[in-house]
PDB file of C-alpha atoms in Angstrom:
ATOM      1  CA  MET A 124       2.735  37.721  -1.291  1.00  0.00           C
ATOM      2  CA  LYS A 125       6.450  37.032  -1.697  1.00  0.00           C
ATOM      3  CA  GLN A 126       7.546  33.513  -0.778  1.00  0.00           C
ATOM      4  CA  LYS A 127      10.431  32.862   1.591  1.00  0.00           C
ATOM      5  CA  PRO A 128      13.659  31.551   0.041  1.00  0.00           C
ATOM      6  CA  ILE A 129      14.346  27.845   0.353  1.00  0.00           C
ATOM      7  CA  TYR A 130      16.821  27.129   3.128  1.00  0.00           C
ATOM      8  CA  VAL A 131      18.357  23.750   3.984  1.00  0.00           C
ATOM      9  CA  GLU A 132      21.161  23.012   6.442  1.00  0.00           C
ATOM     10  CA  LEU A 133      22.725  19.914   7.983  1.00  0.00           C
ATOM     11  CA  PRO A 134      26.012  18.824   9.553  1.00  0.00           C
ATOM     12  CA  ILE A 135      28.098  16.232   7.702  1.00  0.00           C
ATOM     13  CA  ARG A 136      30.735  14.209   9.505  1.00  0.00           C
ATOM     14  CA  ALA A 137      33.411  14.822   6.880  1.00  0.00           C
ATOM     15  CA  SER A 138      36.060  17.396   6.096  1.00  0.00           C
ATOM     16  CA  LEU A 139      35.173  20.598   4.307  1.00  0.00           C
ATOM     17  CA  GLU A 140      37.295  19.547   1.328  1.00  0.00           C
ATOM     18  CA  ASP A 141      35.482  16.211   1.000  1.00  0.00           C
ATOM     19  CA  VAL A 142      32.093  17.933   1.016  1.00  0.00           C
ATOM     20  CA  TRP A 143      33.371  20.526  -1.436  1.00  0.00           C
ATOM     21  CA  LYS A 144      34.575  17.868  -3.890  1.00  0.00           C
ATOM     22  CA  ALA A 145      31.322  15.911  -3.649  1.00  0.00           C
ATOM     23  CA  THR A 146      29.274  19.006  -4.469  1.00  0.00           C
ATOM     24  CA  GLN A 147      31.495  20.751  -7.015  1.00  0.00           C
ATOM     25  CA  ASP A 148      32.201  17.726  -9.212  1.00  0.00           C
ATOM     26  CA  PRO A 149      29.280  17.596 -11.709  1.00  0.00           C
ATOM     27  CA  THR A 150      29.328  13.784 -11.976  1.00  0.00           C
ATOM     28  CA  ARG A 151      29.149  13.331  -8.223  1.00  0.00           C
ATOM     29  CA  HIS A 152      26.658  16.190  -7.841  1.00  0.00           C
ATOM     30  CA  GLN A 153      24.109  14.750 -10.260  1.00  0.00           C
ATOM     31  CA  ALA A 154      24.332  11.388  -8.470  1.00  0.00           C
ATOM     32  CA  TRP A 155      23.103  12.646  -5.097  1.00  0.00           C
ATOM     33  CA  ASP A 156      20.956  15.644  -6.089  1.00  0.00           C
ATOM     34  CA  LEU A 157      17.378  14.556  -6.790  1.00  0.00           C
ATOM     35  CA  ARG A 158      16.678  17.844  -8.573  1.00  0.00           C
ATOM     36  CA  PHE A 159      18.996  17.092 -11.507  1.00  0.00           C
ATOM     37  CA  SER A 160      19.244  14.154 -13.902  1.00  0.00           C
ATOM     38  CA  SER A 161      22.440  15.421 -15.540  1.00  0.00           C
ATOM     39  CA  ILE A 162      24.864  18.320 -15.106  1.00  0.00           C
ATOM     40  CA  THR A 163      27.416  19.209 -17.798  1.00  0.00           C
ATOM     41  CA  TYR A 164      30.155  21.764 -17.213  1.00  0.00           C
ATOM     42  CA  LEU A 165      31.073  23.894 -20.222  1.00  0.00           C
ATOM     43  CA  PRO A 166      34.662  24.894 -21.115  1.00  0.00           C
ATOM     44  CA  LYS A 167      35.850  28.099 -19.461  1.00  0.00           C
ATOM     45  CA  GLU A 168      38.858  30.345 -19.332  1.00  0.00           C
ATOM     46  CA  LYS A 169      40.772  30.835 -16.106  1.00  0.00           C
ATOM     47  CA  GLY A 170      39.102  33.406 -13.863  1.00  0.00           C
ATOM     48  CA  GLU A 171      35.747  33.184 -15.661  1.00  0.00           C
ATOM     49  CA  PRO A 172      32.541  31.905 -14.031  1.00  0.00           C
ATOM     50  CA  GLN A 173      31.817  28.227 -14.538  1.00  0.00           C
ATOM     51  CA  SER A 174      28.881  27.763 -16.909  1.00  0.00           C
ATOM     52  CA  PHE A 175      26.936  24.517 -17.034  1.00  0.00           C
ATOM     53  CA  LEU A 176      23.871  22.902 -18.552  1.00  0.00           C
ATOM     54  CA  TYR A 177      21.440  20.804 -16.555  1.00  0.00           C
ATOM     55  CA  LYS A 178      18.585  18.461 -17.334  1.00  0.00           C
ATOM     56  CA  THR A 179      15.794  17.216 -15.104  1.00  0.00           C
ATOM     57  CA  ASN A 180      13.595  14.291 -16.138  1.00  0.00           C
ATOM     58  CA  ILE A 181      10.047  14.770 -14.881  1.00  0.00           C
ATOM     59  CA  GLY A 182       8.475  11.563 -16.186  1.00  0.00           C
ATOM     60  CA  PHE A 183       6.380  10.475 -19.164  1.00  0.00           C
ATOM     61  CA  GLY A 184       9.342  11.120 -21.469  1.00  0.00           C
ATOM     62  CA  LEU A 185       9.425  14.817 -20.558  1.00  0.00           C
ATOM     63  CA  SER A 186      12.428  16.736 -19.285  1.00  0.00           C
ATOM     64  CA  ILE A 187      13.419  20.292 -18.474  1.00  0.00           C
ATOM     65  CA  ALA A 188      16.774  21.598 -19.674  1.00  0.00           C
ATOM     66  CA  GLY A 189      18.345  24.763 -18.362  1.00  0.00           C
ATOM     67  CA  TRP A 190      21.513  26.703 -17.823  1.00  0.00           C
ATOM     68  CA  GLY A 191      23.541  27.677 -14.812  1.00  0.00           C
ATOM     69  CA  GLU A 192      26.519  29.794 -13.909  1.00  0.00           C
ATOM     70  CA  SER A 193      28.708  29.521 -10.850  1.00  0.00           C
ATOM     71  CA  VAL A 194      29.563  33.155 -10.310  1.00  0.00           C
ATOM     72  CA  GLY A 195      32.432  32.536  -7.901  1.00  0.00           C
ATOM     73  CA  SER A 196      33.669  30.913  -4.750  1.00  0.00           C
ATOM     74  CA  HIS A 197      35.777  32.281  -1.933  1.00  0.00           C
ATOM     75  CA  GLN A 198      37.223  31.209   1.387  1.00  0.00           C
ATOM     76  CA  SER A 199      36.585  33.385   4.411  1.00  0.00           C
ATOM     77  CA  LYS A 200      38.927  34.027   7.312  1.00  0.00           C
ATOM     78  CA  GLU A 201      36.825  31.699   9.483  1.00  0.00           C
ATOM     79  CA  GLY A 202      37.678  28.745   7.257  1.00  0.00           C
ATOM     80  CA  SER A 203      34.394  28.581   5.369  1.00  0.00           C
ATOM     81  CA  LYS A 204      33.780  28.432   1.636  1.00  0.00           C
ATOM     82  CA  THR A 205      30.909  29.837  -0.385  1.00  0.00           C
ATOM     83  CA  SER A 206      29.777  28.989  -3.905  1.00  0.00           C
ATOM     84  CA  SER A 207      27.171  31.224  -5.529  1.00  0.00           C
ATOM     85  CA  LEU A 208      25.209  30.512  -8.672  1.00  0.00           C
ATOM     86  CA  ARG A 209      22.508  31.620 -11.069  1.00  0.00           C
ATOM     87  CA  PHE A 210      20.253  29.223 -12.929  1.00  0.00           C
ATOM     88  CA  GLY A 211      17.247  29.274 -15.206  1.00  0.00           C
ATOM     89  CA  THR A 212      15.510  27.875 -18.243  1.00  0.00           C
ATOM     90  CA  ASP A 213      13.626  29.179 -21.267  1.00  0.00           C
ATOM     91  CA  GLN A 214      11.308  26.170 -21.392  1.00  0.00           C
ATOM     92  CA  LYS A 215       7.678  27.086 -20.764  1.00  0.00           C
ATOM     93  CA  LEU A 216       7.189  23.679 -19.140  1.00  0.00           C
ATOM     94  CA  SER A 217       9.237  24.875 -16.178  1.00  0.00           C
ATOM     95  CA  LEU A 218       7.579  26.954 -13.480  1.00  0.00           C
ATOM     96  CA  ILE A 219      11.005  28.422 -12.670  1.00  0.00           C
ATOM     97  CA  ARG A 220      12.134  31.246 -14.928  1.00  0.00           C
ATOM     98  CA  GLU A 221      15.390  32.204 -13.254  1.00  0.00           C
ATOM     99  CA  GLY A 222      16.898  31.837  -9.794  1.00  0.00           C
ATOM    100  CA  ARG A 223      19.904  32.528  -7.705  1.00  0.00           C
ATOM    101  CA  GLY A 224      21.404  31.143  -4.507  1.00  0.00           C
ATOM    102  CA  TYR A 225      24.490  29.867  -2.772  1.00  0.00           C
ATOM    103  CA  TRP A 226      26.093  26.964  -0.952  1.00  0.00           C
ATOM    104  CA  LYS A 227      28.112  27.586   2.198  1.00  0.00           C
ATOM    105  CA  TYR A 228      30.559  25.192   3.843  1.00  0.00           C
ATOM    106  CA  THR A 229      31.829  25.756   7.389  1.00  0.00           C
ATOM    107  CA  GLN A 230      34.248  23.439   9.197  1.00  0.00           C
ATOM    108  CA  GLN A 231      33.141  22.707  12.770  1.00  0.00           C
ATOM    109  CA  ASP A 232      35.498  20.301  14.570  1.00  0.00           C
ATOM    110  CA  GLU A 233      34.843  16.902  12.948  1.00  0.00           C
ATOM    111  CA  HIS A 234      31.805  18.148  11.050  1.00  0.00           C
ATOM    112  CA  THR A 235      31.158  20.413   8.094  1.00  0.00           C
ATOM    113  CA  LYS A 236      28.037  22.518   8.249  1.00  0.00           C
ATOM    114  CA  PHE A 237      26.658  22.480   4.711  1.00  0.00           C
ATOM    115  CA  LEU A 238      23.811  24.820   3.862  1.00  0.00           C
ATOM    116  CA  THR A 239      22.043  26.333   0.916  1.00  0.00           C
ATOM    117  CA  GLN A 240      19.655  29.188   0.358  1.00  0.00           C
ATOM    118  CA  TYR A 241      18.086  29.975  -2.985  1.00  0.00           C
ATOM    119  CA  ASP A 242      15.105  31.670  -4.528  1.00  0.00           C
ATOM    120  CA  TYR A 243      13.652  31.973  -8.009  1.00  0.00           C
ATOM    121  CA  ASP A 244      11.179  33.861 -10.180  1.00  0.00           C
ATOM    122  CA  VAL A 245       8.176  31.965 -11.523  1.00  0.00           C
ATOM    123  CA  ARG A 246       6.199  32.068 -14.737  1.00  0.00           C
ATOM    124  CA  TYR A 247       2.456  32.479 -15.311  1.00  0.00           C
ATOM    125  CA  GLY A 248       1.814  35.414 -12.997  1.00  0.00           C
ATOM    126  CA  PHE A 249      -0.650  34.979 -10.141  1.00  0.00           C
ATOM    127  CA  VAL A 250      -1.479  31.372 -11.058  1.00  0.00           C
ATOM    128  CA  GLY A 251       2.212  30.491 -11.116  1.00  0.00           C
ATOM    129  CA  ARG A 252       2.765  32.057  -7.699  1.00  0.00           C
ATOM    130  CA  VAL A 253      -0.176  30.141  -6.207  1.00  0.00           C
ATOM    131  CA  VAL A 254       1.011  26.809  -7.639  1.00  0.00           C
ATOM    132  CA  ASP A 255       4.528  27.581  -6.454  1.00  0.00           C
ATOM    133  CA  GLY A 256       3.456  28.431  -2.908  1.00  0.00           C
ATOM    134  CA  LEU A 257       1.075  25.514  -2.442  1.00  0.00           C
ATOM    135  CA  ILE A 258       2.814  22.713  -4.337  1.00  0.00           C
ATOM    136  CA  PHE A 259       6.086  23.355  -6.130  1.00  0.00           C
ATOM    137  CA  ARG A 260       8.115  25.232  -3.505  1.00  0.00           C
ATOM    138  CA  PRO A 261       7.357  22.733  -0.688  1.00  0.00           C
ATOM    139  CA  MET A 262       8.153  19.893  -3.094  1.00  0.00           C
ATOM    140  CA  ILE A 263      11.486  21.263  -4.301  1.00  0.00           C
ATOM    141  CA  GLY A 264      12.429  22.231  -0.743  1.00  0.00           C
ATOM    142  CA  TRP A 265      11.734  18.640   0.332  1.00  0.00           C
ATOM    143  CA  ALA A 266      13.778  17.318  -2.623  1.00  0.00           C
ATOM    144  CA  THR A 267      16.689  19.571  -1.639  1.00  0.00           C
ATOM    145  CA  ALA A 268      16.615  18.365   1.972  1.00  0.00           C
ATOM    146  CA  LEU A 269      16.341  14.706   0.949  1.00  0.00           C
ATOM    147  CA  SER A 270      19.272  15.159  -1.451  1.00  0.00           C
ATOM    148  CA  PHE A 271      21.391  16.717   1.294  1.00  0.00           C
ATOM    149  CA  ASP A 272      20.747  13.729   3.550  1.00  0.00           C
ATOM    150  CA  VAL A 273      21.670  11.339   0.720  1.00  0.00           C
ATOM    151  CA  LEU A 274      24.937  13.260   0.330  1.00  0.00           C
ATOM    152  CA  LYS A 275      25.539  13.085   4.084  1.00  0.00           C
ATOM    153  CA  ARG A 276      25.011   9.313   4.208  1.00  0.00           C
ATOM    154  CA  SER A 277      27.194   8.801   1.138  1.00  0.00           C
ATOM    155  CA  LEU A 278      30.114  10.595   2.778  1.00  0.00           C
ATOM    156  CA  GLU A 279      29.608   9.223   6.288  1.00  0.00           C
ATOM    157  CA  LYS A 280      28.600   5.606   5.578  1.00  0.00           C
ATOM    158  CA  GLY A 281      29.899   4.961   2.079  1.00  0.00           C
ATOM    159  CA  GLU A 282      26.549   3.838   0.606  1.00  0.00           C
ATOM    160  CA  SER A 283      26.132   5.020  -2.979  1.00  0.00           C
ATOM    161  CA  SER A 284      23.468   7.603  -3.792  1.00  0.00           C
ATOM    162  CA  GLN A 285      21.895   5.253  -6.348  1.00  0.00           C
ATOM    163  CA  SER A 286      21.473   2.519  -3.724  1.00  0.00           C
ATOM    164  CA  GLN A 287      19.921   4.958  -1.260  1.00  0.00           C
ATOM    165  CA  TYR A 288      17.409   6.257  -3.783  1.00  0.00           C
ATOM    166  CA  LEU A 289      16.565   2.724  -4.917  1.00  0.00           C
ATOM    167  CA  ARG A 290      15.743   1.669  -1.363  1.00  0.00           C
ATOM    168  CA  PHE A 291      13.901   4.924  -0.698  1.00  0.00           C
ATOM    169  CA  PHE A 292      11.589   4.713  -3.706  1.00  0.00           C
ATOM    170  CA  ILE A 293      10.987   0.970  -3.273  1.00  0.00           C
ATOM    171  CA  SER A 294       9.846   1.761   0.270  1.00  0.00           C
ATOM    172  CA  VAL A 295       7.631   4.628  -0.931  1.00  0.00           C
ATOM    173  CA  LEU A 296       6.050   2.361  -3.547  1.00  0.00           C
ATOM    174  CA  MET A 297       5.406  -0.362  -0.976  1.00  0.00           C
ATOM    175  CA  VAL A 298       3.905   2.089   1.496  1.00  0.00           C
ATOM    176  CA  ALA A 299       1.482   3.286  -1.197  1.00  0.00           C
ATOM    177  CA  PHE A 300       0.700  -0.314  -2.192  1.00  0.00           C
ATOM    178  CA  PHE A 301      -0.027  -1.579   1.334  1.00  0.00           C
ATOM    179  CA  SER A 302      -2.078   1.499   2.127  1.00  0.00           C
ATOM    180  CA  PHE A 303      -4.204   0.738  -0.941  1.00  0.00           C
ATOM    181  CA  VAL A 304      -4.500  -2.986  -0.074  1.00  0.00           C
ATOM    182  CA  TRP A 305      -5.763  -2.306   3.454  1.00  0.00           C
ATOM    183  CA  LEU A 306      -8.050   0.489   2.249  1.00  0.00           C
ATOM    184  CA  TYR A 307      -9.602  -1.620  -0.505  1.00  0.00           C
ATOM    185  CA  HIS A 308     -10.088  -4.767   1.563  1.00  0.00           C
ATOM    186  CA  GLY A 309     -11.505  -2.843   4.485  1.00  0.00           C
ATOM    187  CA  LEU A 310     -13.839  -0.692   2.423  1.00  0.00           C
ATOM    188  CA  VAL A 311     -15.133  -2.809  -0.471  1.00  0.00           C
ATOM    189  CA  PRO A 312     -15.696  -6.437   0.651  1.00  0.00           C
ATOM    190  CA  LYS A 313     -16.411  -5.586   4.291  1.00  0.00           C
ATOM    191  CA  LEU A 314     -18.180  -2.220   4.502  1.00  0.00           C
ATOM    192  CA  LEU A 315     -19.617  -1.287   1.103  1.00  0.00           C
ATOM    193  CA  VAL A 316     -20.564  -4.734  -0.206  1.00  0.00           C
ATOM    194  CA  GLN A 317     -19.852  -7.167   2.649  1.00  0.00           C
ATOM    195  CA  HIS A 318     -19.051 -10.252   0.650  1.00  0.00           C
ATOM    196  CA  PRO A 319     -20.745 -13.470   1.912  1.00  0.00           C
ATOM    197  CA  GLU A 320     -17.359 -15.223   2.160  1.00  0.00           C
ATOM    198  CA  GLU A 321     -16.207 -12.620   4.687  1.00  0.00           C
ATOM    199  CA  VAL A 322     -19.240 -13.277   6.902  1.00  0.00           C
ATOM    200  CA  MET A 323     -18.952 -17.038   6.481  1.00  0.00           C
ATOM    201  CA  MET A 324     -15.294 -17.128   7.588  1.00  0.00           C
ATOM    202  CA  ILE A 325     -16.099 -15.151  10.737  1.00  0.00           C
ATOM    203  CA  GLN A 326     -19.037 -17.486  11.485  1.00  0.00           C
ATOM    204  CA  ARG A 327     -16.871 -20.579  11.194  1.00  0.00           C
ATOM    205  CA  THR A 328     -13.909 -19.133  13.079  1.00  0.00           C
ATOM    206  CA  LEU A 329     -15.803 -17.608  16.021  1.00  0.00           C
ATOM    207  CA  GLY A 330     -19.005 -19.730  15.988  1.00  0.00           C
ATOM    208  CA  LEU A 331     -21.321 -16.694  15.682  1.00  0.00           C
ATOM    209  CA  ASN A 332     -24.704 -16.320  14.069  1.00  0.00           C
ATOM    210  CA  GLN A 333     -24.959 -14.405  10.810  1.00  0.00           C
ATOM    211  CA  ASP A 334     -25.995 -11.045  12.335  1.00  0.00           C
ATOM    212  CA  LEU A 335     -23.139 -10.989  14.844  1.00  0.00           C
ATOM    213  CA  ALA A 336     -20.701 -12.204  12.197  1.00  0.00           C
ATOM    214  CA  SER A 337     -21.821  -9.365   9.925  1.00  0.00           C
ATOM    215  CA  LEU A 338     -21.209  -6.868  12.723  1.00  0.00           C
ATOM    216  CA  VAL A 339     -17.731  -8.302  13.376  1.00  0.00           C
ATOM    217  CA  VAL A 340     -16.923  -8.022   9.666  1.00  0.00           C
ATOM    218  CA  GLN A 341     -17.773  -4.329   9.835  1.00  0.00           C
ATOM    219  CA  PHE A 342     -15.450  -3.842  12.801  1.00  0.00           C
ATOM    220  CA  VAL A 343     -12.709  -5.706  10.949  1.00  0.00           C
ATOM    221  CA  GLY A 344     -13.290  -3.422   7.959  1.00  0.00           C
ATOM    222  CA  ILE A 345     -12.908  -0.358  10.158  1.00  0.00           C
ATOM    223  CA  ALA A 346      -9.703  -1.819  11.635  1.00  0.00           C
ATOM    224  CA  GLU A 347      -8.323  -2.342   8.140  1.00  0.00           C
ATOM    225  CA  LEU A 348      -9.152   1.266   7.226  1.00  0.00           C
ATOM    226  CA  MET A 349      -7.240   2.340  10.325  1.00  0.00           C
ATOM    227  CA  MET A 350      -4.303   0.209   9.175  1.00  0.00           C
ATOM    228  CA  ALA A 351      -4.405   1.994   5.816  1.00  0.00           C
ATOM    229  CA  GLY A 352      -4.303   5.287   7.680  1.00  0.00           C
ATOM    230  CA  LEU A 353      -1.304   4.132   9.717  1.00  0.00           C
ATOM    231  CA  TRP A 354       0.613   3.432   6.522  1.00  0.00           C
ATOM    232  CA  VAL A 355       0.046   7.038   5.485  1.00  0.00           C
ATOM    233  CA  LEU A 356       0.515   8.822   8.831  1.00  0.00           C
ATOM    234  CA  TYR A 357       2.799   6.685  11.005  1.00  0.00           C
ATOM    235  CA  ARG A 358       6.438   7.628  10.543  1.00  0.00           C
ATOM    236  CA  LYS A 359       8.083   4.395  11.671  1.00  0.00           C
ATOM    237  CA  LYS A 360       7.147   2.382   8.584  1.00  0.00           C
ATOM    238  CA  ARG A 361       9.648  -0.356   9.355  1.00  0.00           C
ATOM    239  CA  GLN A 362       7.602  -1.360  12.385  1.00  0.00           C
ATOM    240  CA  LEU A 363       4.536  -1.756  10.170  1.00  0.00           C
ATOM    241  CA  PHE A 364       6.471  -3.994   7.778  1.00  0.00           C
ATOM    242  CA  LEU A 365       7.526  -6.123  10.764  1.00  0.00           C
ATOM    243  CA  ILE A 366       3.953  -6.364  12.062  1.00  0.00           C
ATOM    244  CA  GLN A 367       2.813  -7.592   8.645  1.00  0.00           C
ATOM    245  CA  CYS A 368       5.590 -10.200   8.560  1.00  0.00           C
ATOM    246  CA  VAL A 369       3.861 -11.759  11.585  1.00  0.00           C
ATOM    247  CA  LEU A 370       0.271 -10.918  10.644  1.00  0.00           C
ATOM    248  CA  PHE A 371       0.050 -12.339   7.114  1.00  0.00           C
ATOM    249  CA  PRO A 372       1.095 -15.918   8.038  1.00  0.00           C
ATOM    250  CA  MET A 373      -1.494 -15.818  10.858  1.00  0.00           C
ATOM    251  CA  LEU A 374      -4.189 -14.621   8.434  1.00  0.00           C
ATOM    252  CA  THR A 375      -3.228 -17.350   5.983  1.00  0.00           C
ATOM    253  CA  ILE A 376      -3.577 -20.082   8.601  1.00  0.00           C
ATOM    254  CA  SER A 377      -6.904 -18.740   9.893  1.00  0.00           C
ATOM    255  CA  SER A 378      -8.270 -18.483   6.332  1.00  0.00           C
ATOM    256  CA  ILE A 379      -7.308 -22.074   5.572  1.00  0.00           C
ATOM    257  CA  ILE A 380      -9.003 -23.282   8.769  1.00  0.00           C
ATOM    258  CA  ALA A 381     -12.163 -21.213   8.216  1.00  0.00           C
ATOM    259  CA  ALA A 382     -12.572 -21.733   4.454  1.00  0.00           C
ATOM    260  CA  PRO A 383     -10.422 -24.585   3.082  1.00  0.00           C
ATOM    261  CA  HIS A 384     -12.462 -24.584  -0.135  1.00  0.00           C
ATOM    262  CA  LEU A 385     -10.861 -21.226  -1.045  1.00  0.00           C
ATOM    263  CA  LEU A 386      -7.579 -23.016  -1.688  1.00  0.00           C
ATOM    264  CA  ASN A 387      -8.977 -24.008  -5.095  1.00  0.00           C
ATOM    265  CA  ALA A 388      -9.792 -20.394  -6.016  1.00  0.00           C
ATOM    266  CA  PRO A 389      -7.634 -18.511  -8.579  1.00  0.00           C
ATOM    267  CA  PHE A 390      -6.639 -15.928  -5.945  1.00  0.00           C
ATOM    268  CA  ASN A 391      -6.453 -17.959  -2.772  1.00  0.00           C
ATOM    269  CA  PRO A 392      -5.156 -17.188   0.742  1.00  0.00           C
ATOM    270  CA  ILE A 393      -1.835 -18.972   0.187  1.00  0.00           C
ATOM    271  CA  THR A 394      -0.798 -17.113  -2.975  1.00  0.00           C
ATOM    272  CA  PHE A 395      -2.291 -13.733  -1.997  1.00  0.00           C
ATOM    273  CA  ASN A 396      -1.133 -13.584   1.622  1.00  0.00           C
ATOM    274  CA  GLY A 397       2.138 -15.264   0.669  1.00  0.00           C
ATOM    275  CA  ALA A 398       2.869 -12.507  -1.836  1.00  0.00           C
ATOM    276  CA  LEU A 399       2.037  -9.842   0.757  1.00  0.00           C
ATOM    277  CA  PHE A 400       4.300 -11.581   3.279  1.00  0.00           C
ATOM    278  CA  VAL A 401       7.237 -11.624   0.847  1.00  0.00           C
ATOM    279  CA  LEU A 402       6.719  -7.940  -0.002  1.00  0.00           C
ATOM    280  CA  SER A 403       6.603  -7.134   3.707  1.00  0.00           C
ATOM    281  CA  VAL A 404       9.939  -8.877   4.248  1.00  0.00           C
ATOM    282  CA  VAL A 405      11.485  -7.002   1.311  1.00  0.00           C
ATOM    283  CA  GLY A 406      10.043  -3.733   2.594  1.00  0.00           C
ATOM    284  CA  PHE A 407      11.377  -4.407   6.097  1.00  0.00           C
ATOM    285  CA  TYR A 408      14.947  -4.788   4.851  1.00  0.00           C
ATOM    286  CA  CYS A 409      14.769  -1.997   2.255  1.00  0.00           C
ATOM    287  CA  SER A 410      13.415   0.503   4.782  1.00  0.00           C
ATOM    288  CA  LYS A 411      16.358   0.231   7.192  1.00  0.00           C
ATOM    289  CA  ASP A 412      18.051   3.596   7.768  1.00  0.00           C
ATOM    290  CA  LEU A 413      16.420   5.392   4.841  1.00  0.00           C
ATOM    291  CA  PRO A 414      17.447   8.916   3.872  1.00  0.00           C
ATOM    292  CA  THR A 415      14.996  11.523   5.098  1.00  0.00           C
ATOM    293  CA  ALA A 416      14.401  15.223   4.596  1.00  0.00           C
ATOM    294  CA  ARG A 417      13.575  15.501   8.305  1.00  0.00           C
ATOM    295  CA  SER A 418      17.255  15.303   9.208  1.00  0.00           C
ATOM    296  CA  CYS A 419      17.816  18.812   7.836  1.00  0.00           C
ATOM    297  CA  THR A 420      17.150  22.201   9.352  1.00  0.00           C
ATOM    298  CA  ARG A 421      14.725  24.009   7.055  1.00  0.00           C
ATOM    299  CA  ARG A 422      14.675  27.430   8.703  1.00  0.00           C
ATOM    300  CA  ARG A 423      17.511  29.791   9.385  1.00  0.00           C
ATOM    301  CA  ILE A 424      18.055  30.006  13.145  1.00  0.00           C
TER     302      ILE A 424
END
């Protein structure tokens, strides 16, 4: 089954020429485009296509290097510009063998509609097509859309691409971390093992007998698992950071009241919850107005 080409479109509140310069200059392009770590234009004669080399770092010291060729650009009567290109790589590490696509720029009052459509051939036959359809194509489509929004915010708000990506990936890392913290503390010491300290703190705080306290601990564990799920599924992450900024000081105070002897422990409520509180504050400020792939149109209308 043939996959649909990747299509991404969004309006940018900037002139067509400003968008053109930000996308055609290789230094500026590599700054906002998540798909490339470096882009190097090669010398060319007047009238010839622009050839370039690109490199994409994929982690663990590995990278994919390839070639590209801008086969031309033209301006239509409607005031739009189009830039077409071919790209590919001979590295077996890359799922992409060769591709082709275009960028189109259309001035619309105070906005420029910037869109791309591209497709590519994959390696490794049927297995390559399956991996591409299930994993790689959705991932690179998402990366394209996120990159377009980073470009948009750079031109409209003046924030550098590097700063946007730094805040974005700090927020992603913190979301993963807090999801793990709530999952672990809800599952292990409350549901799977039910540590005696957990039951004891509930007994002292609420004045319950051991059986009821044990039942409450289970409900608290379930609530913490739900909180872990919220970190994964709930889109408005900044609200969750804010909730934790209030919640962790309250948990610290209640832990001190219920089990003051834990203050002598190596990992005590003050240091542990204090660290989580500080990370929540950092996450709250880093997550303000993050770039998002959801701002783009992903299907041709």
